[in-house]
Short mmCIF file of C-alpha atoms in Angstrom, two decimals:
data_model
loop_
_atom_site.label_atom_id
_atom_site.label_comp_id
_atom_site.label_asym_id
_atom_site.label_seq_id
_atom_site.Cartn_x
_atom_site.Cartn_y
_atom_site.Cartn_z
CA MET X 1 -8.85 -62.18 39.25
CA GLU X 2 -8.26 -65.48 37.47
CA LYS X 3 -5.54 -68.03 36.85
CA LEU X 4 -4.79 -68.78 33.20
CA GLU X 5 -2.20 -71.03 31.63
CA LEU X 6 0.38 -70.49 28.93
CA ASN X 7 1.83 -73.54 27.18
CA ILE X 8 5.46 -73.14 26.16
CA LYS X 9 6.91 -76.29 24.55
CA ASN X 10 4.67 -78.49 26.71
CA ILE X 11 5.53 -76.58 29.89
CA CYS X 12 2.60 -74.96 31.66
CA VAL X 13 3.34 -71.38 32.73
CA PRO X 14 0.63 -70.06 35.11
CA VAL X 15 -0.64 -66.52 34.56
CA ILE X 16 -2.37 -64.55 37.32
CA TYR X 17 -4.58 -62.08 35.46
CA GLU X 18 -7.09 -59.31 36.09
CA TYR X 19 -8.63 -57.09 33.44
CA ASP X 20 -9.26 -53.56 34.71
CA ASN X 21 -9.85 -50.63 32.36
CA THR X 22 -10.40 -48.05 35.10
CA LEU X 23 -7.14 -46.45 33.97
CA PRO X 24 -5.10 -47.04 30.77
CA LEU X 25 -2.34 -48.80 32.72
CA VAL X 26 -0.69 -52.23 32.58
CA SER X 27 1.28 -54.07 35.25
CA PHE X 28 3.29 -57.15 34.33
CA LYS X 29 5.69 -59.41 36.24
CA LEU X 30 7.84 -62.42 35.56
CA VAL X 31 8.31 -64.30 38.83
CA PHE X 32 11.00 -66.99 38.83
CA LYS X 33 10.72 -69.42 41.74
CA VAL X 34 13.74 -70.91 43.55
CA ALA X 35 15.81 -68.27 41.80
CA GLY X 36 16.87 -65.69 44.39
CA SER X 37 19.69 -65.62 46.92
CA ILE X 38 18.87 -69.18 47.92
CA GLN X 39 20.59 -70.17 44.65
CA ASN X 40 23.76 -68.18 45.31
CA LYS X 41 27.04 -69.96 44.74
CA LYS X 42 28.74 -66.82 46.01
CA PRO X 43 27.12 -64.38 48.48
CA GLY X 44 25.67 -61.41 46.61
CA LEU X 45 25.47 -63.15 43.22
CA ALA X 46 21.68 -62.96 42.75
CA SER X 47 21.69 -59.31 43.76
CA MET X 48 24.50 -58.58 41.31
CA CYS X 49 22.58 -60.34 38.53
CA ALA X 50 19.55 -58.14 39.18
CA GLU X 51 21.76 -55.05 39.08
CA LEU X 52 23.36 -56.12 35.81
CA LEU X 53 19.99 -56.69 34.14
CA GLY X 54 19.18 -53.13 35.17
CA GLU X 55 22.12 -51.92 33.05
CA GLY X 56 20.34 -52.25 29.71
CA THR X 57 21.47 -54.28 26.71
CA LYS X 58 25.03 -54.75 25.53
CA LYS X 59 24.08 -53.22 22.18
CA LEU X 60 22.44 -50.04 23.52
CA GLY X 61 24.14 -49.65 26.90
CA VAL X 62 22.44 -48.50 30.05
CA ASN X 63 21.93 -44.84 29.09
CA GLU X 64 20.32 -45.37 25.68
CA PHE X 65 18.25 -48.34 26.87
CA ASN X 66 16.85 -46.46 29.87
CA LYS X 67 16.35 -43.29 27.82
CA ARG X 68 14.01 -45.18 25.49
CA LEU X 69 12.03 -46.47 28.47
CA ASP X 70 11.91 -43.05 30.15
CA GLU X 71 10.62 -41.37 26.98
CA ARG X 72 7.57 -43.62 27.17
CA ALA X 73 7.29 -43.61 30.97
CA VAL X 74 7.96 -47.35 31.14
CA TYR X 75 8.96 -48.44 34.65
CA LEU X 76 11.26 -51.47 34.73
CA ASN X 77 12.33 -52.97 38.04
CA ILE X 78 14.44 -56.09 38.54
CA SER X 79 14.94 -57.54 42.01
CA ALA X 80 16.33 -60.65 43.64
CA GLY X 81 14.66 -61.77 46.85
CA PHE X 82 15.70 -64.80 48.83
CA GLU X 83 13.38 -67.30 47.13
CA THR X 84 12.39 -65.50 43.93
CA PHE X 85 13.79 -63.33 41.14
CA VAL X 86 11.28 -60.80 39.78
CA ILE X 87 11.19 -58.65 36.65
CA GLU X 88 8.42 -56.03 36.73
CA ILE X 89 7.04 -53.62 34.15
CA ASP X 90 4.48 -50.87 34.73
CA CYS X 91 3.45 -48.68 31.80
CA LEU X 92 0.67 -47.01 29.88
CA LYS X 93 -1.46 -49.34 27.77
CA GLU X 94 -0.25 -47.70 24.55
CA HIS X 95 3.38 -48.57 25.33
CA PHE X 96 2.90 -52.15 26.56
CA GLU X 97 4.04 -53.78 23.33
CA PHE X 98 7.12 -51.55 23.27
CA ALA X 99 7.83 -52.53 26.88
CA LEU X 100 7.59 -56.24 26.04
CA ASP X 101 9.85 -55.81 23.01
CA SER X 102 12.41 -53.96 25.15
CA LEU X 103 12.29 -56.66 27.79
CA LYS X 104 12.86 -59.34 25.17
CA GLU X 105 15.89 -57.41 23.91
CA LEU X 106 17.20 -57.26 27.45
CA LEU X 107 16.77 -61.01 27.98
CA GLU X 108 18.48 -61.73 24.65
CA ASP X 109 21.38 -59.34 25.11
CA PRO X 110 22.21 -58.46 28.74
CA ASN X 111 25.01 -55.97 29.23
CA TYR X 112 27.68 -58.62 29.82
CA THR X 113 30.78 -56.43 29.80
CA GLU X 114 33.70 -56.22 32.22
CA GLU X 115 33.22 -52.46 32.37
CA THR X 116 29.63 -52.86 33.56
CA LEU X 117 30.56 -55.52 36.08
CA GLU X 118 33.38 -53.44 37.54
CA LYS X 119 31.05 -50.47 37.89
CA LEU X 120 28.48 -52.57 39.73
CA LYS X 121 31.15 -54.09 41.96
CA ALA X 122 32.38 -50.62 42.89
CA GLN X 123 28.85 -49.51 43.73
CA THR X 124 28.19 -52.63 45.78
CA LEU X 125 31.47 -52.39 47.67
CA GLY X 126 30.62 -48.77 48.46
CA THR X 127 27.29 -49.85 49.91
CA ILE X 128 28.96 -52.61 51.94
CA ALA X 129 31.43 -50.08 53.31
CA ALA X 130 28.59 -47.73 54.27
CA ASN X 131 26.71 -50.61 55.92
CA ALA X 132 29.68 -51.15 58.25
CA SER X 133 28.53 -48.12 60.26
CA ASP X 134 24.82 -48.98 60.06
CA PHE X 135 24.35 -50.73 63.39
CA ASP X 136 20.75 -51.74 62.65
CA TYR X 137 21.93 -53.55 59.54
CA GLN X 138 24.91 -55.13 61.26
CA ALA X 139 22.86 -56.45 64.19
CA LYS X 140 20.29 -57.98 61.85
CA ILE X 141 23.03 -59.69 59.83
CA GLU X 142 24.53 -61.11 63.02
CA LEU X 143 21.13 -62.48 64.04
CA ASN X 144 20.72 -64.17 60.66
CA LYS X 145 24.11 -65.82 61.14
CA ILE X 146 22.84 -67.30 64.41
CA LEU X 147 19.38 -68.34 63.25
CA PHE X 148 20.28 -69.68 59.80
CA GLU X 149 23.84 -70.90 60.14
CA GLY X 150 25.05 -72.96 57.21
CA SER X 151 22.47 -71.63 54.75
CA ASN X 152 22.51 -68.80 52.22
CA LEU X 153 20.13 -66.92 54.50
CA ALA X 154 23.05 -66.43 56.91
CA ASP X 155 24.85 -64.32 54.28
CA PRO X 156 24.03 -60.67 53.50
CA SER X 157 21.93 -60.60 50.32
CA ILE X 158 24.25 -57.93 48.93
CA GLY X 159 27.26 -60.13 49.65
CA THR X 160 30.50 -59.43 51.48
CA LYS X 161 33.58 -57.55 50.36
CA SER X 162 35.44 -60.77 49.62
CA SER X 163 32.53 -62.52 47.88
CA VAL X 164 31.68 -59.54 45.66
CA GLU X 165 35.29 -59.21 44.55
CA LEU X 166 35.22 -62.87 43.43
CA ILE X 167 32.08 -62.57 41.24
CA ASN X 168 32.86 -62.71 37.51
CA LEU X 169 30.86 -62.49 34.29
CA GLU X 170 30.73 -66.26 33.96
CA ASP X 171 29.08 -66.50 37.39
CA ILE X 172 26.43 -64.02 36.28
CA ARG X 173 25.82 -65.66 32.90
CA ASP X 174 25.46 -69.05 34.57
CA PHE X 175 23.09 -67.77 37.27
CA ILE X 176 20.79 -66.02 34.80
CA SER X 177 20.83 -68.89 32.31
CA SER X 178 20.22 -71.52 35.00
CA ASN X 179 17.65 -69.74 37.18
CA LEU X 180 15.64 -67.48 34.87
CA ASP X 181 13.93 -70.34 33.08
CA ILE X 182 10.45 -71.29 31.94
CA SER X 183 10.01 -74.37 34.16
CA ASN X 184 10.10 -72.23 37.32
CA LEU X 185 8.21 -69.21 36.03
CA PHE X 186 4.79 -67.72 36.58
CA LEU X 187 3.42 -64.45 35.22
CA VAL X 188 1.31 -61.72 36.79
CA LEU X 189 -0.65 -59.47 34.42
CA GLY X 190 -3.24 -56.81 35.12
CA GLY X 191 -4.76 -53.63 33.77
CA ASP X 192 -6.28 -52.40 30.54
CA VAL X 193 -4.93 -55.24 28.42
CA ARG X 194 -6.38 -58.45 27.02
CA PHE X 195 -4.42 -61.64 27.45
CA ASP X 196 -2.64 -62.36 24.17
CA LEU X 197 -0.86 -65.69 23.93
CA ALA X 198 1.40 -64.57 21.07
CA HIS X 199 2.84 -61.67 23.09
CA PHE X 200 4.19 -63.91 25.78
CA ILE X 201 5.36 -66.80 23.62
CA ASN X 202 7.51 -64.28 21.77
CA LEU X 203 8.76 -62.65 24.98
CA LEU X 204 9.87 -65.92 26.56
CA GLU X 205 11.82 -67.19 23.54
CA PRO X 206 15.23 -66.15 24.99
CA LEU X 207 14.70 -68.20 28.17
CA ASN X 208 15.86 -71.78 28.64
CA LEU X 209 13.24 -74.39 29.43
CA GLY X 210 15.13 -75.60 32.49
CA LYS X 211 13.86 -78.13 35.02
CA LYS X 212 11.55 -77.62 37.93
CA ARG X 213 13.50 -76.94 41.13
CA GLU X 214 12.54 -77.83 44.69
CA LEU X 215 12.89 -75.21 47.40
CA GLU X 216 15.37 -76.09 50.14
CA LYS X 217 13.88 -76.06 53.64
CA ILE X 218 15.91 -74.09 56.18
CA THR X 219 15.55 -74.84 59.88
CA THR X 220 15.58 -71.85 62.23
CA SER X 221 17.95 -72.35 65.16
CA SER X 222 16.48 -72.92 68.63
CA ALA X 223 19.89 -72.70 70.31
CA LYS X 224 19.03 -69.55 72.32
CA GLN X 225 22.39 -67.94 71.62
CA LYS X 226 23.33 -64.41 72.59
CA LYS X 227 26.01 -62.55 70.64
CA ILE X 228 27.17 -59.15 71.85
CA ILE X 229 29.25 -56.98 69.54
CA LYS X 230 30.98 -53.92 70.96
CA LYS X 231 30.83 -50.82 68.77
CA ASP X 232 31.14 -47.09 69.37
CA SER X 233 27.36 -46.72 69.52
CA GLU X 234 25.23 -44.24 71.42
CA GLN X 235 22.43 -46.83 71.79
CA ALA X 236 22.10 -50.57 71.95
CA TYR X 237 20.65 -52.27 68.87
CA VAL X 238 18.96 -55.52 69.86
CA TYR X 239 17.71 -58.04 67.27
CA PHE X 240 16.12 -61.28 68.39
CA GLY X 241 14.44 -64.28 66.80
CA ALA X 242 13.28 -67.84 67.25
CA PRO X 243 11.59 -70.63 65.31
CA PHE X 244 7.88 -70.26 64.64
CA ASN X 245 6.72 -73.53 63.14
CA VAL X 246 3.42 -72.46 61.65
CA SER X 247 1.50 -74.50 59.08
CA SER X 248 -0.16 -72.83 56.13
CA GLN X 249 -3.57 -73.43 57.74
CA GLN X 250 -2.45 -71.63 60.91
CA LYS X 251 -0.97 -68.58 59.24
CA PHE X 252 -4.01 -66.36 59.83
CA MET X 253 -3.82 -67.09 63.56
CA ALA X 254 -0.09 -66.38 63.62
CA ASN X 255 -0.76 -63.00 62.02
CA VAL X 256 -3.37 -62.11 64.64
CA ALA X 257 -1.17 -63.31 67.50
CA MET X 258 1.89 -61.33 66.40
CA PHE X 259 -0.25 -58.28 65.65
CA ILE X 260 -1.31 -58.25 69.28
CA LEU X 261 2.11 -59.08 70.66
CA GLY X 262 4.29 -56.70 68.75
CA SER X 263 3.62 -55.83 65.12
CA SER X 264 0.83 -53.28 65.56
CA GLY X 265 2.92 -50.38 66.87
CA PHE X 266 1.49 -48.40 69.77
CA GLY X 267 -1.08 -50.56 71.50
CA SER X 268 0.86 -53.78 71.01
CA ARG X 269 1.85 -55.77 74.08
CA PHE X 270 5.57 -55.16 73.53
CA MET X 271 5.19 -51.44 72.98
CA GLU X 272 3.00 -51.01 76.07
CA GLU X 273 5.18 -53.05 78.40
CA ILE X 274 8.63 -52.12 77.14
CA ARG X 275 8.30 -48.52 75.99
CA VAL X 276 5.19 -46.99 77.55
CA LYS X 277 5.29 -48.53 81.05
CA ARG X 278 9.05 -48.92 81.54
CA GLY X 279 10.61 -46.46 79.10
CA LEU X 280 13.17 -49.06 78.08
CA ALA X 281 13.05 -48.68 74.31
CA TYR X 282 12.71 -46.03 71.66
CA SER X 283 11.06 -48.59 69.41
CA VAL X 284 10.24 -52.29 69.67
CA TYR X 285 8.42 -54.89 67.58
CA ILE X 286 8.17 -58.59 66.83
CA ARG X 287 6.85 -59.96 63.53
CA ASN X 288 6.20 -63.18 61.67
CA SER X 289 8.51 -64.24 58.88
CA LEU X 290 6.54 -67.09 57.34
CA ASN X 291 8.17 -68.07 54.05
CA LEU X 292 8.12 -71.29 52.06
CA SER X 293 11.77 -72.02 52.84
CA ASN X 294 11.86 -70.84 56.45
CA THR X 295 9.67 -69.60 59.28
CA SER X 296 10.52 -67.53 62.33
CA ALA X 297 9.37 -64.85 64.74
CA MET X 298 11.84 -61.97 64.69
CA GLY X 299 11.96 -58.72 66.61
CA TYR X 300 13.95 -55.60 67.32
CA LEU X 301 14.38 -52.94 69.94
CA GLN X 302 16.62 -49.94 70.38
CA THR X 303 17.48 -48.79 73.88
CA LYS X 304 20.12 -47.11 76.00
CA ASN X 305 23.35 -49.07 76.31
CA GLU X 306 22.88 -49.38 80.06
CA SER X 307 19.27 -50.61 79.63
CA LYS X 308 19.91 -53.46 77.20
CA ASP X 309 20.02 -56.28 79.78
CA GLU X 310 16.80 -55.19 81.45
CA ALA X 311 15.09 -54.77 78.08
CA VAL X 312 16.11 -58.29 77.04
CA LYS X 313 14.74 -59.68 80.31
CA VAL X 314 11.40 -57.96 79.72
CA VAL X 315 11.21 -59.33 76.15
CA LEU X 316 11.69 -62.87 77.44
CA SER X 317 9.27 -62.31 80.33
CA GLU X 318 6.55 -60.95 78.05
CA LEU X 319 7.00 -63.85 75.64
CA GLU X 320 6.58 -66.32 78.50
CA LYS X 321 3.41 -64.56 79.68
CA PHE X 322 2.11 -64.48 76.11
CA VAL X 323 2.58 -68.20 75.56
CA LYS X 324 1.27 -69.18 79.00
CA PHE X 325 -1.75 -66.88 79.26
CA GLY X 326 -2.48 -65.89 75.67
CA VAL X 327 -4.41 -62.76 74.80
CA THR X 328 -7.50 -61.11 76.25
CA SER X 329 -10.86 -60.77 74.57
CA LYS X 330 -10.32 -57.01 74.46
CA GLU X 331 -7.01 -57.46 72.59
CA LEU X 332 -8.58 -59.91 70.15
CA ASP X 333 -11.51 -57.60 69.45
CA ALA X 334 -9.16 -54.66 68.83
CA ALA X 335 -7.04 -56.73 66.47
CA LYS X 336 -10.10 -57.91 64.54
CA ASN X 337 -11.43 -54.37 64.21
CA PHE X 338 -8.16 -53.11 62.78
CA LEU X 339 -7.36 -56.03 60.48
CA LEU X 340 -10.89 -56.28 59.10
CA GLY X 341 -11.31 -52.50 58.92
CA SER X 342 -8.15 -52.05 56.89
CA GLU X 343 -9.22 -54.65 54.28
CA PRO X 344 -10.69 -52.11 51.81
CA LEU X 345 -7.35 -50.25 51.76
CA SER X 346 -5.52 -53.50 51.03
CA LYS X 347 -7.38 -53.96 47.75
CA GLU X 348 -8.17 -50.43 46.65
CA THR X 349 -5.86 -50.44 43.62
CA LEU X 350 -5.12 -52.92 40.86
CA PHE X 351 -1.48 -53.07 41.91
CA LYS X 352 -2.38 -54.07 45.47
CA ARG X 353 -4.84 -56.70 44.26
CA LEU X 354 -2.21 -58.18 41.96
CA ASP X 355 0.31 -58.28 44.82
CA ILE X 356 -2.20 -60.14 47.00
CA ALA X 357 -3.02 -62.62 44.23
CA GLN X 358 0.67 -63.12 43.47
CA ASN X 359 1.36 -63.93 47.12
CA ASP X 360 -1.66 -66.26 47.41
CA TYR X 361 -0.54 -68.22 44.37
CA TYR X 362 3.13 -68.30 45.32
CA MET X 363 2.37 -69.58 48.82
CA GLY X 364 0.36 -72.44 47.33
CA TYR X 365 -3.13 -71.16 48.05
CA GLU X 366 -6.09 -70.84 45.73
CA LEU X 367 -6.78 -67.31 44.52
CA GLY X 368 -9.02 -65.62 47.04
CA GLU X 369 -7.19 -66.96 50.11
CA PHE X 370 -6.72 -63.39 51.36
CA ASP X 371 -10.49 -62.95 51.61
CA LYS X 372 -10.93 -66.39 53.17
CA ASN X 373 -8.41 -65.48 55.85
CA LEU X 374 -10.31 -62.32 56.66
CA GLU X 375 -13.41 -64.42 57.20
CA LYS X 376 -11.41 -66.79 59.41
CA ILE X 377 -10.13 -63.84 61.44
CA LYS X 378 -13.68 -62.52 61.80
CA ASN X 379 -14.83 -65.88 63.21
CA LEU X 380 -11.72 -66.56 65.31
CA GLU X 381 -12.59 -67.41 68.90
CA LEU X 382 -10.48 -66.48 71.90
CA LYS X 383 -9.92 -70.06 73.07
CA THR X 384 -8.85 -71.18 69.59
CA LEU X 385 -6.29 -68.40 69.36
CA ASN X 386 -4.94 -68.98 72.86
CA ASP X 387 -4.67 -72.72 72.28
CA PHE X 388 -2.67 -71.93 69.13
CA ILE X 389 -0.34 -69.60 71.04
CA LEU X 390 0.17 -72.16 73.82
CA SER X 391 1.09 -74.81 71.25
CA HIS X 392 3.98 -72.71 69.91
CA LYS X 393 6.41 -72.65 72.80
CA GLU X 394 9.27 -72.63 70.29
CA ILE X 395 8.99 -68.83 70.14
CA LEU X 396 10.52 -68.84 73.63
CA ASP X 397 13.80 -70.14 72.17
CA GLN X 398 14.98 -66.63 71.39
CA SER X 399 18.49 -65.85 70.20
CA PHE X 400 19.90 -62.32 70.42
CA ALA X 401 22.39 -60.25 68.44
CA ILE X 402 23.23 -57.02 70.27
CA ILE X 403 25.43 -54.14 69.20
CA THR X 404 26.31 -51.97 72.17
CA ASN X 405 28.98 -49.61 73.49
CA GLU X 406 29.45 -51.72 76.60
CA ILE X 407 29.67 -55.40 77.46
#
């Protein structure tokens, strides 16, 4: 794995690259930074832009455009996250040039038609309507409103009924033109293909140069709010979260700590105390969410309506014990054995290695940070980990969003 550079009109575009001829396959991504939902002027806009780019070119239309890709087994995926907008191509080596040419056509001539937009709106509004009865989804959205009030992260990524209805073609043109630009782009390339400068200079011609954007920092609320929403539900859906102010140097310790506490499934502290010993939950977890724009520790449990209050009390009690007393040497050893033992599976394919390298680069690390973190985990001492846990009392400032059939 190596980091190369592509110069486009005096703008340096980084390229994360690995040559691998084990199979005649190519994987390629355009990753636009500060270009996802964080840039929404209307909730759901970034998601709608990704959907529209999946509708082929205006000249060919969605059916003919996708037919040409399907005939050559070219996989094209376009997605809008919160911080990034990603266009991905996977294909056979022999069809890579065709895939790049097709992508250039798409970037030059998106399917900007009212008919396409109305179709996508109808599909999105249908999904929003279906989500109204998805209590897991609704509870998570309510938690985001508490934790990230006043930011785009408080809005559903898909948008709301009212916001989707207000999106027009001009909004989409402006978003794509303004956010899918060269100044905020890096590429990820791997497989049985040699890096060819000319290929990518040609591909990127339709994009504006733009200006480098800074990522907005979003503060996670420590208000310890509890919002209860009454629905005709057979169970209680409990989502909870708090700030987790972890530096980039501490991230490996945060991963170990949360693995032990609640992200490792059966055997985790939460699962043992809440489900196995007390029978209070069908499922329960807590996980890190350590992004460039925001950081938090967020969890979930599902329980009987009449058990929700007791389950919440146990969550808070276990968090207090965790911060005060830390973990045991037995728990740390078990976590190390699993995390280090699963490392070969994490890098067994080219696609997984590219994903790891993409994440390392995006988070601001040097390539190879994944392996360095494994070494840090291997050498992590119990006192160091417990001192880290004790220093993060902010995870006790939990807020709750609960959907239940009783108040």
